[in-house]
Amino acid sequence: MKIPKTSGLVLWLIPAPDDFNILSALIADLSERYNTPLFSPHITLGRAPKLNQTKLIDSIKELSRTLQPQIITCHNPVCSDSFYQKVRLPLDDNTMRRSFKSATDNHFGEEYAKQDGYHASLMYGSISCSEINLTEIRSRTKEITSLYIQSLAVVDINFTPVQWKVIFETKL
């Protein structure tokens, strides 16, 4: 396994299989309906440190042993006309900071995790929010009140979402 020498490596938290499958089906349906990119469900934790392959994988393994699987509360989906990120399922930032951010930053010795704005993306693309039926998406996600976070991954995001590649993944 060779890690690309790029600056586009990020840390993702991956939902447990049941939640992953629910989100995957929704993302696939929205992708087909709105002609937007298909991608894997994830929560971006932050950027990955610039380490060589062996050190990065070892460090992520170490970090994963300090993190615990966690149930995170979800809020209603929102749409944003900011570049590319369209529809997302916001997560409880306080729990994310307490459960994942502080441990990640402490582990690496500086800020690598996001401060806030944690979410599970449901749709990427260049369409406008006015073209998206957010009411229908909210109706379809009303049963998604929480996500069970179970894994940590390093992902190469230097390309389009369809080409994003998980470099290494480990359970918490």
Coordinates of C-alpha atoms in Angstrom, one line a residue:
M1 CA 0.0 0.0 0.0
K2 CA 1.6 3.2 -1.1
I3 CA 0.3 6.5 0.1
P4 CA 0.3 9.2 -2.6
K5 CA 2.7 12.1 -2.1
T6 CA -0.1 14.7 -2.1
S7 CA -1.5 17.4 0.2
G8 CA -5.0 16.1 -0.2
L9 CA -5.0 13.5 2.6
V10 CA -7.8 13.9 5.2
L11 CA -9.1 12.0 8.2
W12 CA -12.6 10.5 7.9
L13 CA -14.8 9.0 10.6
I14 CA -16.8 6.2 9.1
P15 CA -20.3 5.2 10.3
A16 CA -21.0 1.6 11.4
P17 CA -22.3 -0.7 8.6
D18 CA -26.0 -0.1 9.3
D19 CA -25.7 3.7 9.2
F20 CA -23.2 3.5 6.3
N21 CA -25.7 1.5 4.2
I22 CA -28.6 3.8 5.0
L23 CA -26.5 6.9 4.0
S24 CA -25.1 5.1 0.9
A25 CA -28.6 4.4 -0.4
L26 CA -29.7 8.0 0.2
I27 CA -26.5 9.4 -1.4
A28 CA -26.9 7.1 -4.4
D29 CA -30.6 8.1 -4.9
L30 CA -29.8 11.8 -4.6
S31 CA -26.8 11.4 -7.0
E32 CA -29.0 9.8 -9.6
R33 CA -32.0 12.1 -9.1
Y34 CA -29.9 15.3 -9.2
N35 CA -27.0 14.1 -11.5
T36 CA -24.4 14.7 -8.8
P37 CA -21.3 12.8 -7.9
L38 CA -21.5 9.5 -6.0
F39 CA -19.3 9.1 -2.9
S40 CA -18.9 7.1 0.3
P41 CA -20.6 8.2 3.5
H42 CA -18.2 9.9 5.9
I43 CA -17.6 12.6 8.4
T44 CA -14.5 14.6 7.8
L45 CA -12.5 14.8 11.0
G46 CA -9.7 17.0 9.6
R47 CA -6.5 16.9 7.7
A48 CA -3.9 14.2 7.9
P49 CA -0.4 15.0 9.1
K50 CA 2.3 15.0 6.5
L51 CA 4.2 11.8 7.5
N52 CA 5.7 9.0 5.5
Q53 CA 3.6 6.0 4.8
T54 CA 4.7 3.8 7.7
K55 CA 4.6 6.6 10.3
L56 CA 1.2 7.9 9.2
I57 CA -0.4 4.4 9.4
D58 CA 1.3 3.7 12.7
S59 CA 0.1 7.0 14.0
I60 CA -3.5 6.5 12.8
K61 CA -3.5 3.0 14.5
E62 CA -2.3 4.6 17.7
L63 CA -4.9 7.4 17.5
S64 CA -7.7 4.8 16.8
R65 CA -6.8 3.1 20.1
T66 CA -7.5 6.3 22.0
L67 CA -10.8 7.0 20.3
Q68 CA -14.0 5.2 21.2
P69 CA -16.9 4.3 18.9
Q70 CA -19.6 6.9 19.5
I71 CA -23.2 7.7 18.8
I72 CA -23.5 11.2 17.5
T73 CA -26.8 13.2 17.3
C74 CA -27.8 14.4 13.8
H75 CA -29.8 17.5 13.0
N76 CA -32.1 18.3 10.0
P77 CA -30.3 18.4 6.7
V78 CA -29.3 21.8 5.4
C79 CA -28.4 23.1 1.9
S80 CA -25.7 25.5 1.1
D81 CA -24.9 27.4 -2.0
S82 CA -21.2 27.5 -1.0
F83 CA -18.9 25.9 -3.6
Y84 CA -19.7 22.3 -4.2
Q85 CA -20.9 21.2 -0.8
K86 CA -24.7 21.1 -1.2
V87 CA -26.7 19.1 1.2
R88 CA -25.3 17.9 4.6
L89 CA -26.6 16.3 7.8
P90 CA -25.2 18.4 10.6
L91 CA -23.8 16.6 13.6
D92 CA -23.6 17.7 17.3
D93 CA -20.4 19.7 17.3
N94 CA -20.0 19.6 21.1
T95 CA -19.9 15.8 21.1
M96 CA -17.6 15.7 18.1
R97 CA -15.1 18.1 19.7
R98 CA -15.2 16.3 23.0
S99 CA -15.1 12.8 21.5
F100 CA -12.8 13.2 18.5
K101 CA -11.3 16.6 18.0
S102 CA -9.5 17.0 21.3
A103 CA -8.0 13.5 21.1
T104 CA -6.9 14.0 17.5
D105 CA -5.2 17.3 18.2
N106 CA -3.6 16.0 21.4
H107 CA -2.3 13.0 19.5
F108 CA -0.7 15.0 16.8
G109 CA 0.4 17.9 18.9
E110 CA -1.4 20.6 17.0
E111 CA -4.7 21.3 15.3
Y112 CA -5.5 18.7 12.7
A113 CA -9.2 18.3 13.4
K114 CA -11.9 20.7 12.4
Q115 CA -13.1 23.1 15.1
D116 CA -16.8 22.8 14.1
G117 CA -19.2 22.3 11.3
Y118 CA -19.1 18.5 11.6
H119 CA -21.6 16.8 9.2
A120 CA -22.3 13.8 7.0
S121 CA -22.5 15.0 3.4
L122 CA -25.5 13.8 1.4
M123 CA -24.8 15.6 -1.9
Y124 CA -22.0 17.4 -3.6
G125 CA -22.4 19.3 -6.9
S126 CA -22.7 22.7 -8.6
I127 CA -26.5 22.9 -8.7
S128 CA -28.2 25.6 -6.7
C129 CA -30.2 24.9 -3.5
S130 CA -33.3 26.3 -5.3
E131 CA -33.1 23.2 -7.5
I132 CA -33.1 20.8 -4.6
N133 CA -36.2 19.6 -2.8
L134 CA -34.8 20.0 0.7
T135 CA -38.3 19.3 2.2
E136 CA -38.3 15.9 0.6
I137 CA -34.8 15.1 1.8
R138 CA -35.7 16.1 5.3
S139 CA -38.7 13.8 5.2
R140 CA -36.5 11.0 4.1
T141 CA -33.9 11.6 6.8
K142 CA -36.3 12.2 9.8
E143 CA -35.5 8.6 11.0
I144 CA -31.8 9.4 11.0
T145 CA -31.5 10.9 14.4
S146 CA -28.0 9.7 15.2
L147 CA -25.0 8.0 13.6
Y148 CA -22.8 5.4 15.2
I149 CA -19.2 6.2 14.4
Q150 CA -17.0 3.1 14.3
S151 CA -13.9 3.6 12.1
L152 CA -11.2 6.1 11.3
A153 CA -9.7 6.4 7.8
V154 CA -7.0 8.3 5.9
V155 CA -8.4 9.3 2.5
D156 CA -6.9 10.8 -0.6
I157 CA -9.3 13.5 -1.8
N158 CA -7.1 15.1 -4.6
F159 CA -9.6 14.3 -7.2
T160 CA -13.4 14.3 -7.7
P161 CA -15.6 12.5 -5.1
V162 CA -16.0 9.5 -7.4
Q163 CA -12.2 9.1 -7.3
W164 CA -11.6 9.6 -3.6
K165 CA -9.6 6.7 -2.2
V166 CA -9.5 5.3 1.3
I167 CA -5.7 4.7 1.9
F168 CA -6.1 3.1 5.3
E169 CA -9.0 2.3 7.6
T170 CA -9.2 1.0 11.2
K171 CA -11.9 0.4 13.7
L172 CA -12.0 2.5 16.9

